[in-house]
Structures are given as structure tokens and as C-alpha cells.
Amino acid sequence: MPARIAVITDSSSCLPDIVASRWAIGVVQIQLNLDGQFDDENRFDRGDVIDAMRAGRTITTAPPDPGAFFWTYQEAAASGATAIVSIHISGRMSDTVRAAREAAQQVRIPVHVLDSRTTGMSLGFAAVAAARTAAAGGDADRVIEAAERRCASSTEFIYVDTLEYLRRGGRIGAAQAMLGTAFSIKPLLTVKNGEVAPLARVPGTRRALAKMVDLAVKKSGGFRADIAVTRFGASDHELEIGRQIERRVPAMAESLVVEASTVIGAHLGPGALGITVSPVG
């Protein structure tokens, strides 16, 4: 019997349910704590979380319990998987990889746990690339290679209204140096070496978003790429950003507008927007 490789990721991948279902990708939920209510992030209403953040209420995040990984792995094995590739948010941002590795030791089939060194749709596109390879009959090594190649080549461009939420959550990384930015100067960020890093300072929201689009178009470099625009709460910008990118990146493979996971949004803050450029092949 040929090997069947299951692909598992976590909710920071921002994968829409329809995409995860299409490619049979298991998604383990990262945890959110809002005023002492602790649960899977998908059990919280996004609007309520945004309102709570604006009101200054206490919000923290935590990795999934190893048990959540164990039962997800067990379900994959019971469904006929002969091995699992489990790819997750950067270990410099979360202990999710540690929890996955702890659970992997208790499963009877091989479980390969990968630290993506990124998050968001860079992780999401990597999970889809891995699942495509698995669906085409690839063995575990080929599935791992597909995931790692996407992680290494993908880029996150991130706009935030303020760095305050990253500071509160302790995920500010090298962007700490931008904390003194004036209110009118908007920070653009990226993910580098597994953590949030500064990219540029731009005066005003519209100029910052235009700069982010320019950077994304330049990154695509005329090569075929999957591109996602990620938002945390609806704004007036994400659809126009998507249209601009479609006009300026003719070699685009897939274009998505997705909601940021609530856990990511809890660290970036209301109004955050991102663009993921993930070269294909």
C-alpha cells in the first residue's frame, strides 16, 4: 500500500476553512485568554475580541495543549495516514512546536514536526504546498521539502496602526527599535529569522499601505506566486490592495483575502493588514 501523508498545521496559518477542507489539512487551535476565559481561538467572536482590545482589556495567548495535537495525530492515523508532517508557527513566537513534538512522541506512526520560522499565510501556503505534494503521492521527504521550500521563499509584509499590542504581548522582537515612532509615522514590519522585524517607517496610513503594495509587487519579481491579503477586522483598504496587486502581478497563481487568526490579531492590533508573497515552484 502506498504511503499516505497527513498534513497538520495550527490556526496561526490563517487558512480559510474551505481551503483546509479542500486539502484535508488538520488545523490545531492556538489558545486565547480573554479576561480569564481560556479556550480555542476559533471559539471567540472576532468582533468581541477587537472591542476588548480597544477597551484595553486583558488578552493573552498560549500554545495548544499537547493533548490537542495527540488526538489530531491519532485521528489522522485512524483515517489511514502512514506518516504525518506537522508544520507550525515559528518557535521564536510560540511554544506550539514544542507542544507538537511532545505529542508526536506518543503516536504510533512517524510524525515530522517542522518549525516554519514564520506565521500567517506564509505558513498557510506552506501547508497547502505540502498537502498538494501529499495528494500527488509524494512521500514524507518530498512533503517536507515542499513545505520547507515555501517557508523559506515566502515573505510577510505587515502594517500595524501601533506597535503597542506587539509590545504588550512580548512578540515585538527586533521591531522594539521602532517603539519611539511618532504617531503619524506608521511602521511596516516583516518576519525575519523567525520573529517580527522592522521594515520601514512611512508617514501616514495611505502612504504606508501603498509602500507595502510596492514591496509586495517587487518581491513577486515577475515570478508566479500565491498572494494573500490578510486583515484583522474589516477596513476600507484590503479589497483595494487586492485589486492593485492583481493588476500589477500578472503572474499571480492564487489570490486570497483572508481574516488573520484571532491570536495573530491579538498581537498586531485592530486595523492590522498584511500581504503574503509565496513564490510557486
PDB file of C-alpha atoms in Angstrom:
ATOM      1  CA  MET A   1       0.000   0.000   0.000  1.00  0.00           C
ATOM      2  CA  PRO A   2       1.427   3.433  -0.921  1.00  0.00           C
ATOM      3  CA  ALA A   3       2.215   5.846   1.872  1.00  0.00           C
ATOM      4  CA  ARG A   4      -0.425   8.427   2.735  1.00  0.00           C
ATOM      5  CA  ILE A   5       0.993  11.519   4.374  1.00  0.00           C
ATOM      6  CA  ALA A   6      -1.297  13.679   6.515  1.00  0.00           C
ATOM      7  CA  VAL A   7      -0.541  17.392   6.852  1.00  0.00           C
ATOM      8  CA  ILE A   8      -1.280  19.239  10.096  1.00  0.00           C
ATOM      9  CA  THR A   9      -0.792  22.918  10.921  1.00  0.00           C
ATOM     10  CA  ASP A  10      -2.044  25.353  13.554  1.00  0.00           C
ATOM     11  CA  SER A  11      -4.557  28.174  13.477  1.00  0.00           C
ATOM     12  CA  SER A  12      -1.918  30.895  13.091  1.00  0.00           C
ATOM     13  CA  SER A  13      -1.721  29.742   9.459  1.00  0.00           C
ATOM     14  CA  CYS A  14      -4.899  31.797   8.785  1.00  0.00           C
ATOM     15  CA  LEU A  15      -6.134  29.125   6.375  1.00  0.00           C
ATOM     16  CA  PRO A  16      -9.786  29.626   5.451  1.00  0.00           C
ATOM     17  CA  ASP A  17     -11.859  26.594   6.444  1.00  0.00           C
ATOM     18  CA  ILE A  18     -12.732  25.886   2.820  1.00  0.00           C
ATOM     19  CA  VAL A  19      -9.050  25.698   1.852  1.00  0.00           C
ATOM     20  CA  ALA A  20      -8.083  23.487   4.788  1.00  0.00           C
ATOM     21  CA  SER A  21     -11.006  21.178   3.996  1.00  0.00           C
ATOM     22  CA  ARG A  22     -10.211  21.016   0.271  1.00  0.00           C
ATOM     23  CA  TRP A  23      -6.690  19.780   1.001  1.00  0.00           C
ATOM     24  CA  ALA A  24      -7.579  17.732   4.111  1.00  0.00           C
ATOM     25  CA  ILE A  25      -5.254  19.806   6.300  1.00  0.00           C
ATOM     26  CA  GLY A  26      -5.749  19.348  10.033  1.00  0.00           C
ATOM     27  CA  VAL A  27      -5.716  22.620  11.970  1.00  0.00           C
ATOM     28  CA  VAL A  28      -4.945  22.616  15.706  1.00  0.00           C
ATOM     29  CA  GLN A  29      -6.244  25.684  17.523  1.00  0.00           C
ATOM     30  CA  ILE A  30      -3.953  28.016  19.444  1.00  0.00           C
ATOM     31  CA  GLN A  31      -5.429  29.227  22.731  1.00  0.00           C
ATOM     32  CA  LEU A  32      -6.759  32.656  23.656  1.00  0.00           C
ATOM     33  CA  ASN A  33      -7.372  34.056  27.126  1.00  0.00           C
ATOM     34  CA  LEU A  34      -9.814  36.967  27.316  1.00  0.00           C
ATOM     35  CA  ASP A  35     -10.463  38.255  30.829  1.00  0.00           C
ATOM     36  CA  GLY A  36      -9.919  34.773  32.250  1.00  0.00           C
ATOM     37  CA  GLN A  37     -11.976  32.949  29.603  1.00  0.00           C
ATOM     38  CA  PHE A  38      -9.499  30.449  28.156  1.00  0.00           C
ATOM     39  CA  ASP A  39     -10.406  28.469  25.035  1.00  0.00           C
ATOM     40  CA  ASP A  40      -9.542  27.622  21.420  1.00  0.00           C
ATOM     41  CA  GLU A  41      -9.199  30.813  19.432  1.00  0.00           C
ATOM     42  CA  ASN A  42     -11.930  29.857  16.957  1.00  0.00           C
ATOM     43  CA  ARG A  43     -14.471  29.792  19.794  1.00  0.00           C
ATOM     44  CA  PHE A  44     -14.170  33.553  20.297  1.00  0.00           C
ATOM     45  CA  ASP A  45     -16.121  36.090  18.282  1.00  0.00           C
ATOM     46  CA  ARG A  46     -13.618  38.197  16.357  1.00  0.00           C
ATOM     47  CA  GLY A  47     -15.626  41.393  16.824  1.00  0.00           C
ATOM     48  CA  ASP A  48     -15.794  40.856  20.585  1.00  0.00           C
ATOM     49  CA  VAL A  49     -12.015  40.400  20.726  1.00  0.00           C
ATOM     50  CA  ILE A  50     -11.421  43.576  18.736  1.00  0.00           C
ATOM     51  CA  ASP A  51     -13.779  45.526  21.005  1.00  0.00           C
ATOM     52  CA  ALA A  52     -11.999  44.122  24.063  1.00  0.00           C
ATOM     53  CA  MET A  53      -8.603  45.155  22.706  1.00  0.00           C
ATOM     54  CA  ARG A  54      -9.773  48.693  22.037  1.00  0.00           C
ATOM     55  CA  ALA A  55     -11.178  48.838  25.561  1.00  0.00           C
ATOM     56  CA  GLY A  56      -7.793  47.826  26.993  1.00  0.00           C
ATOM     57  CA  ARG A  57      -8.989  44.529  28.442  1.00  0.00           C
ATOM     58  CA  THR A  58      -6.531  41.722  29.194  1.00  0.00           C
ATOM     59  CA  ILE A  59      -5.864  39.346  26.284  1.00  0.00           C
ATOM     60  CA  THR A  60      -3.121  36.723  26.212  1.00  0.00           C
ATOM     61  CA  THR A  61      -2.351  33.729  24.025  1.00  0.00           C
ATOM     62  CA  ALA A  62      -0.943  30.258  24.630  1.00  0.00           C
ATOM     63  CA  PRO A  63       0.086  27.256  22.514  1.00  0.00           C
ATOM     64  CA  PRO A  64      -2.268  24.309  22.119  1.00  0.00           C
ATOM     65  CA  ASP A  65      -2.123  21.671  24.810  1.00  0.00           C
ATOM     66  CA  PRO A  66      -0.074  18.643  23.665  1.00  0.00           C
ATOM     67  CA  GLY A  67      -3.265  16.625  24.041  1.00  0.00           C
ATOM     68  CA  ALA A  68      -4.872  18.581  21.212  1.00  0.00           C
ATOM     69  CA  PHE A  69      -2.019  17.555  18.958  1.00  0.00           C
ATOM     70  CA  PHE A  70      -2.116  13.962  20.163  1.00  0.00           C
ATOM     71  CA  TRP A  71      -5.781  13.497  19.294  1.00  0.00           C
ATOM     72  CA  THR A  72      -5.356  15.221  15.932  1.00  0.00           C
ATOM     73  CA  TYR A  73      -2.457  12.893  15.132  1.00  0.00           C
ATOM     74  CA  GLN A  74      -4.432   9.882  16.342  1.00  0.00           C
ATOM     75  CA  GLU A  75      -7.354  10.843  14.107  1.00  0.00           C
ATOM     76  CA  ALA A  76      -5.041  11.083  11.103  1.00  0.00           C
ATOM     77  CA  ALA A  77      -3.592   7.649  11.861  1.00  0.00           C
ATOM     78  CA  ALA A  78      -7.069   6.162  12.300  1.00  0.00           C
ATOM     79  CA  SER A  79      -8.035   7.608   8.897  1.00  0.00           C
ATOM     80  CA  GLY A  80      -5.204   5.704   7.207  1.00  0.00           C
ATOM     81  CA  ALA A  81      -2.219   8.044   7.343  1.00  0.00           C
ATOM     82  CA  THR A  82       1.104   6.225   7.459  1.00  0.00           C
ATOM     83  CA  ALA A  83       3.047   9.369   8.452  1.00  0.00           C
ATOM     84  CA  ILE A  84       2.329  12.976   9.421  1.00  0.00           C
ATOM     85  CA  VAL A  85       4.015  16.254   8.529  1.00  0.00           C
ATOM     86  CA  SER A  86       3.107  18.827  11.170  1.00  0.00           C
ATOM     87  CA  ILE A  87       4.210  22.385  10.360  1.00  0.00           C
ATOM     88  CA  HIS A  88       3.804  25.273  12.779  1.00  0.00           C
ATOM     89  CA  ILE A  89       4.314  28.883  13.793  1.00  0.00           C
ATOM     90  CA  SER A  90       7.883  29.973  14.493  1.00  0.00           C
ATOM     91  CA  GLY A  91       9.300  28.661  17.741  1.00  0.00           C
ATOM     92  CA  ARG A  92      10.533  32.211  18.464  1.00  0.00           C
ATOM     93  CA  MET A  93       6.926  33.395  18.580  1.00  0.00           C
ATOM     94  CA  SER A  94       5.209  30.483  20.313  1.00  0.00           C
ATOM     95  CA  ASP A  95       5.810  27.169  22.081  1.00  0.00           C
ATOM     96  CA  THR A  96       3.430  25.462  19.645  1.00  0.00           C
ATOM     97  CA  VAL A  97       6.256  23.466  18.040  1.00  0.00           C
ATOM     98  CA  ARG A  98       7.323  22.208  21.469  1.00  0.00           C
ATOM     99  CA  ALA A  99       3.786  21.013  22.229  1.00  0.00           C
ATOM    100  CA  ALA A 100       3.587  19.274  18.855  1.00  0.00           C
ATOM    101  CA  ARG A 101       6.895  17.490  19.401  1.00  0.00           C
ATOM    102  CA  GLU A 102       5.810  16.336  22.840  1.00  0.00           C
ATOM    103  CA  ALA A 103       2.641  14.820  21.385  1.00  0.00           C
ATOM    104  CA  ALA A 104       4.491  13.295  18.418  1.00  0.00           C
ATOM    105  CA  GLN A 105       6.444  11.042  20.774  1.00  0.00           C
ATOM    106  CA  GLN A 106       3.202   9.344  21.833  1.00  0.00           C
ATOM    107  CA  VAL A 107       1.928   8.456  18.337  1.00  0.00           C
ATOM    108  CA  ARG A 108       2.471   5.063  16.689  1.00  0.00           C
ATOM    109  CA  ILE A 109       3.185   6.440  13.182  1.00  0.00           C
ATOM    110  CA  PRO A 110       6.077   8.781  12.273  1.00  0.00           C
ATOM    111  CA  VAL A 111       5.313  12.456  12.933  1.00  0.00           C
ATOM    112  CA  HIS A 112       7.683  15.024  11.421  1.00  0.00           C
ATOM    113  CA  VAL A 113       7.302  18.351  13.254  1.00  0.00           C
ATOM    114  CA  LEU A 114       8.605  21.400  11.375  1.00  0.00           C
ATOM    115  CA  ASP A 115       9.303  24.862  12.746  1.00  0.00           C
ATOM    116  CA  SER A 116       8.249  27.122   9.867  1.00  0.00           C
ATOM    117  CA  ARG A 117      10.131  30.122  11.311  1.00  0.00           C
ATOM    118  CA  THR A 118       7.191  32.209  10.127  1.00  0.00           C
ATOM    119  CA  THR A 119       3.437  32.511  10.591  1.00  0.00           C
ATOM    120  CA  GLY A 120       0.291  33.737   8.841  1.00  0.00           C
ATOM    121  CA  MET A 121      -0.316  32.796   5.229  1.00  0.00           C
ATOM    122  CA  SER A 122       3.389  32.086   4.713  1.00  0.00           C
ATOM    123  CA  LEU A 123       2.664  29.133   6.971  1.00  0.00           C
ATOM    124  CA  GLY A 124      -0.724  28.590   5.330  1.00  0.00           C
ATOM    125  CA  PHE A 125       0.667  28.426   1.797  1.00  0.00           C
ATOM    126  CA  ALA A 126       3.412  26.075   3.022  1.00  0.00           C
ATOM    127  CA  ALA A 127       0.785  23.736   4.474  1.00  0.00           C
ATOM    128  CA  VAL A 128      -1.145  23.785   1.188  1.00  0.00           C
ATOM    129  CA  ALA A 129       2.031  23.085  -0.810  1.00  0.00           C
ATOM    130  CA  ALA A 130       2.759  20.150   1.483  1.00  0.00           C
ATOM    131  CA  ALA A 131      -0.789  18.825   1.153  1.00  0.00           C
ATOM    132  CA  ARG A 132      -0.696  19.139  -2.650  1.00  0.00           C
ATOM    133  CA  THR A 133       2.514  17.126  -2.711  1.00  0.00           C
ATOM    134  CA  ALA A 134       0.992  14.505  -0.414  1.00  0.00           C
ATOM    135  CA  ALA A 135      -2.154  14.284  -2.576  1.00  0.00           C
ATOM    136  CA  ALA A 136       0.052  13.714  -5.634  1.00  0.00           C
ATOM    137  CA  GLY A 137       1.593  10.686  -3.913  1.00  0.00           C
ATOM    138  CA  GLY A 138       4.728  12.289  -2.520  1.00  0.00           C
ATOM    139  CA  ASP A 139       6.488  10.532   0.344  1.00  0.00           C
ATOM    140  CA  ALA A 140       7.293  12.231   3.645  1.00  0.00           C
ATOM    141  CA  ASP A 141      10.630  13.601   2.418  1.00  0.00           C
ATOM    142  CA  ARG A 142       9.006  15.248  -0.605  1.00  0.00           C
ATOM    143  CA  VAL A 143       6.196  16.672   1.507  1.00  0.00           C
ATOM    144  CA  ILE A 144       8.696  18.108   3.988  1.00  0.00           C
ATOM    145  CA  GLU A 145      10.767  19.568   1.139  1.00  0.00           C
ATOM    146  CA  ALA A 146       7.695  21.252  -0.360  1.00  0.00           C
ATOM    147  CA  ALA A 147       6.785  22.812   2.992  1.00  0.00           C
ATOM    148  CA  GLU A 148      10.310  23.975   3.785  1.00  0.00           C
ATOM    149  CA  ARG A 149      10.802  25.456   0.318  1.00  0.00           C
ATOM    150  CA  ARG A 150       7.643  27.544   0.647  1.00  0.00           C
ATOM    151  CA  CYS A 151       8.544  28.712   4.151  1.00  0.00           C
ATOM    152  CA  ALA A 152      11.993  29.801   3.025  1.00  0.00           C
ATOM    153  CA  SER A 153      10.772  31.682  -0.057  1.00  0.00           C
ATOM    154  CA  SER A 154       7.638  33.356   1.347  1.00  0.00           C
ATOM    155  CA  THR A 155       7.606  36.898   2.714  1.00  0.00           C
ATOM    156  CA  GLU A 156       5.245  38.679   5.109  1.00  0.00           C
ATOM    157  CA  PHE A 157       4.651  42.428   4.792  1.00  0.00           C
ATOM    158  CA  ILE A 158       2.710  43.761   7.788  1.00  0.00           C
ATOM    159  CA  TYR A 159       1.077  47.101   8.534  1.00  0.00           C
ATOM    160  CA  VAL A 160       0.006  47.982  12.077  1.00  0.00           C
ATOM    161  CA  ASP A 161      -1.615  51.143  13.396  1.00  0.00           C
ATOM    162  CA  THR A 162       0.560  50.949  16.504  1.00  0.00           C
ATOM    163  CA  LEU A 163       3.291  48.744  17.964  1.00  0.00           C
ATOM    164  CA  GLU A 164       1.616  48.823  21.374  1.00  0.00           C
ATOM    165  CA  TYR A 165      -0.122  45.447  21.052  1.00  0.00           C
ATOM    166  CA  LEU A 166       3.083  43.698  19.981  1.00  0.00           C
ATOM    167  CA  ARG A 167       4.837  45.292  22.948  1.00  0.00           C
ATOM    168  CA  ARG A 168       2.131  44.152  25.367  1.00  0.00           C
ATOM    169  CA  GLY A 169       2.231  40.600  24.055  1.00  0.00           C
ATOM    170  CA  GLY A 170       6.016  40.333  24.155  1.00  0.00           C
ATOM    171  CA  ARG A 171       6.222  39.485  20.430  1.00  0.00           C
ATOM    172  CA  ILE A 172       7.818  42.709  19.267  1.00  0.00           C
ATOM    173  CA  GLY A 173      11.231  41.166  18.551  1.00  0.00           C
ATOM    174  CA  ALA A 174      13.652  43.369  16.628  1.00  0.00           C
ATOM    175  CA  ALA A 175      10.835  45.868  15.978  1.00  0.00           C
ATOM    176  CA  GLN A 176      11.485  47.087  19.543  1.00  0.00           C
ATOM    177  CA  ALA A 177      13.734  49.705  17.954  1.00  0.00           C
ATOM    178  CA  MET A 178      10.698  51.337  16.312  1.00  0.00           C
ATOM    179  CA  LEU A 179       8.763  51.953  19.540  1.00  0.00           C
ATOM    180  CA  GLY A 180       9.694  55.625  19.559  1.00  0.00           C
ATOM    181  CA  THR A 181       7.981  56.195  16.198  1.00  0.00           C
ATOM    182  CA  ALA A 182       5.790  59.295  16.150  1.00  0.00           C
ATOM    183  CA  PHE A 183       2.039  58.767  15.998  1.00  0.00           C
ATOM    184  CA  SER A 184       1.833  59.984  12.381  1.00  0.00           C
ATOM    185  CA  ILE A 185       4.597  57.632  11.260  1.00  0.00           C
ATOM    186  CA  LYS A 186       3.292  54.144  10.517  1.00  0.00           C
ATOM    187  CA  PRO A 187       5.530  51.097  10.920  1.00  0.00           C
ATOM    188  CA  LEU A 188       5.816  48.372   8.302  1.00  0.00           C
ATOM    189  CA  LEU A 189       7.041  45.037   9.610  1.00  0.00           C
ATOM    190  CA  THR A 190       8.102  41.655   8.320  1.00  0.00           C
ATOM    191  CA  VAL A 191       9.083  38.261   9.747  1.00  0.00           C
ATOM    192  CA  LYS A 192      12.822  37.618   9.754  1.00  0.00           C
ATOM    193  CA  ASN A 193      14.775  34.855  11.463  1.00  0.00           C
ATOM    194  CA  GLY A 194      11.534  33.633  12.996  1.00  0.00           C
ATOM    195  CA  GLU A 195      10.453  36.875  14.669  1.00  0.00           C
ATOM    196  CA  VAL A 196       8.807  40.189  13.900  1.00  0.00           C
ATOM    197  CA  ALA A 197      11.311  42.640  12.447  1.00  0.00           C
ATOM    198  CA  PRO A 198      11.201  46.278  11.278  1.00  0.00           C
ATOM    199  CA  LEU A 199      10.900  47.001   7.571  1.00  0.00           C
ATOM    200  CA  ALA A 200      10.169  50.717   7.089  1.00  0.00           C
ATOM    201  CA  ARG A 201       8.717  53.861   8.660  1.00  0.00           C
ATOM    202  CA  VAL A 202       6.246  55.689   6.441  1.00  0.00           C
ATOM    203  CA  PRO A 203       4.262  58.896   7.121  1.00  0.00           C
ATOM    204  CA  GLY A 204       0.518  58.233   7.158  1.00  0.00           C
ATOM    205  CA  THR A 205      -1.630  55.157   6.657  1.00  0.00           C
ATOM    206  CA  ARG A 206      -2.257  55.523   2.919  1.00  0.00           C
ATOM    207  CA  ARG A 207       1.411  56.013   2.111  1.00  0.00           C
ATOM    208  CA  ALA A 208       2.326  53.071   4.339  1.00  0.00           C
ATOM    209  CA  LEU A 209      -0.155  50.801   2.591  1.00  0.00           C
ATOM    210  CA  ALA A 210       0.998  51.986  -0.843  1.00  0.00           C
ATOM    211  CA  LYS A 211       4.600  51.260   0.194  1.00  0.00           C
ATOM    212  CA  MET A 212       3.563  47.777   1.365  1.00  0.00           C
ATOM    213  CA  VAL A 213       1.941  47.059  -2.013  1.00  0.00           C
ATOM    214  CA  ASP A 214       5.057  48.289  -3.834  1.00  0.00           C
ATOM    215  CA  LEU A 215       7.240  45.996  -1.725  1.00  0.00           C
ATOM    216  CA  ALA A 216       4.966  43.017  -2.383  1.00  0.00           C
ATOM    217  CA  VAL A 217       4.947  43.647  -6.136  1.00  0.00           C
ATOM    218  CA  LYS A 218       8.734  43.974  -6.157  1.00  0.00           C
ATOM    219  CA  LYS A 219       9.091  40.767  -4.150  1.00  0.00           C
ATOM    220  CA  SER A 220       6.978  38.833  -6.649  1.00  0.00           C
ATOM    221  CA  GLY A 221       9.646  39.746  -9.206  1.00  0.00           C
ATOM    222  CA  GLY A 222       7.563  38.650 -12.177  1.00  0.00           C
ATOM    223  CA  PHE A 223       7.629  35.058 -10.944  1.00  0.00           C
ATOM    224  CA  ARG A 224       4.495  33.000 -10.419  1.00  0.00           C
ATOM    225  CA  ALA A 225       3.363  33.467  -6.828  1.00  0.00           C
ATOM    226  CA  ASP A 226       0.473  32.894  -4.467  1.00  0.00           C
ATOM    227  CA  ILE A 227      -0.515  36.139  -2.759  1.00  0.00           C
ATOM    228  CA  ALA A 228      -2.789  36.713   0.231  1.00  0.00           C
ATOM    229  CA  VAL A 229      -4.056  39.937   1.763  1.00  0.00           C
ATOM    230  CA  THR A 230      -4.735  39.384   5.458  1.00  0.00           C
ATOM    231  CA  ARG A 231      -6.854  41.666   7.635  1.00  0.00           C
ATOM    232  CA  PHE A 232      -7.779  41.786  11.293  1.00  0.00           C
ATOM    233  CA  GLY A 233     -11.268  43.229  11.210  1.00  0.00           C
ATOM    234  CA  ALA A 234     -12.799  44.787   8.110  1.00  0.00           C
ATOM    235  CA  SER A 235     -11.278  48.029   6.846  1.00  0.00           C
ATOM    236  CA  ASP A 236     -11.570  50.239   3.787  1.00  0.00           C
ATOM    237  CA  HIS A 237      -8.264  49.027   2.386  1.00  0.00           C
ATOM    238  CA  GLU A 238      -7.968  45.261   1.913  1.00  0.00           C
ATOM    239  CA  LEU A 239     -10.097  44.890  -1.228  1.00  0.00           C
ATOM    240  CA  GLU A 240      -8.377  47.798  -2.969  1.00  0.00           C
ATOM    241  CA  ILE A 241      -4.984  46.352  -2.024  1.00  0.00           C
ATOM    242  CA  GLY A 242      -6.074  43.044  -3.544  1.00  0.00           C
ATOM    243  CA  ARG A 243      -7.181  44.757  -6.766  1.00  0.00           C
ATOM    244  CA  GLN A 244      -3.908  46.688  -7.043  1.00  0.00           C
ATOM    245  CA  ILE A 245      -1.873  43.525  -6.634  1.00  0.00           C
ATOM    246  CA  GLU A 246      -3.956  41.664  -9.236  1.00  0.00           C
ATOM    247  CA  ARG A 247      -3.306  44.476 -11.730  1.00  0.00           C
ATOM    248  CA  ARG A 248       0.402  44.668 -11.016  1.00  0.00           C
ATOM    249  CA  VAL A 249       1.310  40.983 -10.629  1.00  0.00           C
ATOM    250  CA  PRO A 250       0.216  39.279 -13.871  1.00  0.00           C
ATOM    251  CA  ALA A 251       1.941  36.019 -12.940  1.00  0.00           C
ATOM    252  CA  MET A 252      -0.092  35.594  -9.765  1.00  0.00           C
ATOM    253  CA  ALA A 253      -1.122  31.957  -9.188  1.00  0.00           C
ATOM    254  CA  GLU A 254      -3.702  32.343  -6.427  1.00  0.00           C
ATOM    255  CA  SER A 255      -5.129  35.457  -4.798  1.00  0.00           C
ATOM    256  CA  LEU A 256      -6.871  35.401  -1.416  1.00  0.00           C
ATOM    257  CA  VAL A 257      -8.271  37.918   1.035  1.00  0.00           C
ATOM    258  CA  VAL A 258      -8.358  36.243   4.449  1.00  0.00           C
ATOM    259  CA  GLU A 259      -9.006  37.066   8.085  1.00  0.00           C
ATOM    260  CA  ALA A 260      -5.998  36.981  10.363  1.00  0.00           C
ATOM    261  CA  SER A 261      -6.277  34.381  13.056  1.00  0.00           C
ATOM    262  CA  THR A 262      -7.589  35.931  16.261  1.00  0.00           C
ATOM    263  CA  VAL A 263      -4.348  35.025  18.024  1.00  0.00           C
ATOM    264  CA  ILE A 264      -2.260  36.901  15.435  1.00  0.00           C
ATOM    265  CA  GLY A 265      -4.673  39.819  15.579  1.00  0.00           C
ATOM    266  CA  ALA A 266      -4.368  39.925  19.355  1.00  0.00           C
ATOM    267  CA  HIS A 267      -0.673  40.714  18.923  1.00  0.00           C
ATOM    268  CA  LEU A 268      -0.897  43.030  15.888  1.00  0.00           C
ATOM    269  CA  GLY A 269      -3.943  45.010  16.954  1.00  0.00           C
ATOM    270  CA  PRO A 270      -7.162  46.178  15.268  1.00  0.00           C
ATOM    271  CA  GLY A 271      -6.714  47.503  11.748  1.00  0.00           C
ATOM    272  CA  ALA A 272      -3.634  45.400  11.026  1.00  0.00           C
ATOM    273  CA  LEU A 273      -3.155  44.377   7.399  1.00  0.00           C
ATOM    274  CA  GLY A 274      -0.659  42.059   5.784  1.00  0.00           C
ATOM    275  CA  ILE A 275       0.419  40.827   2.381  1.00  0.00           C
ATOM    276  CA  THR A 276       1.985  37.414   1.906  1.00  0.00           C
ATOM    277  CA  VAL A 277       4.005  36.703  -1.231  1.00  0.00           C
ATOM    278  CA  SER A 278       4.698  32.991  -1.677  1.00  0.00           C
ATOM    279  CA  PRO A 279       6.525  32.014  -4.892  1.00  0.00           C
ATOM    280  CA  VAL A 280       5.286  28.842  -6.551  1.00  0.00           C
ATOM    281  CA  GLY A 281       7.769  26.166  -7.549  1.00  0.00           C
TER     282      GLY A 281
END
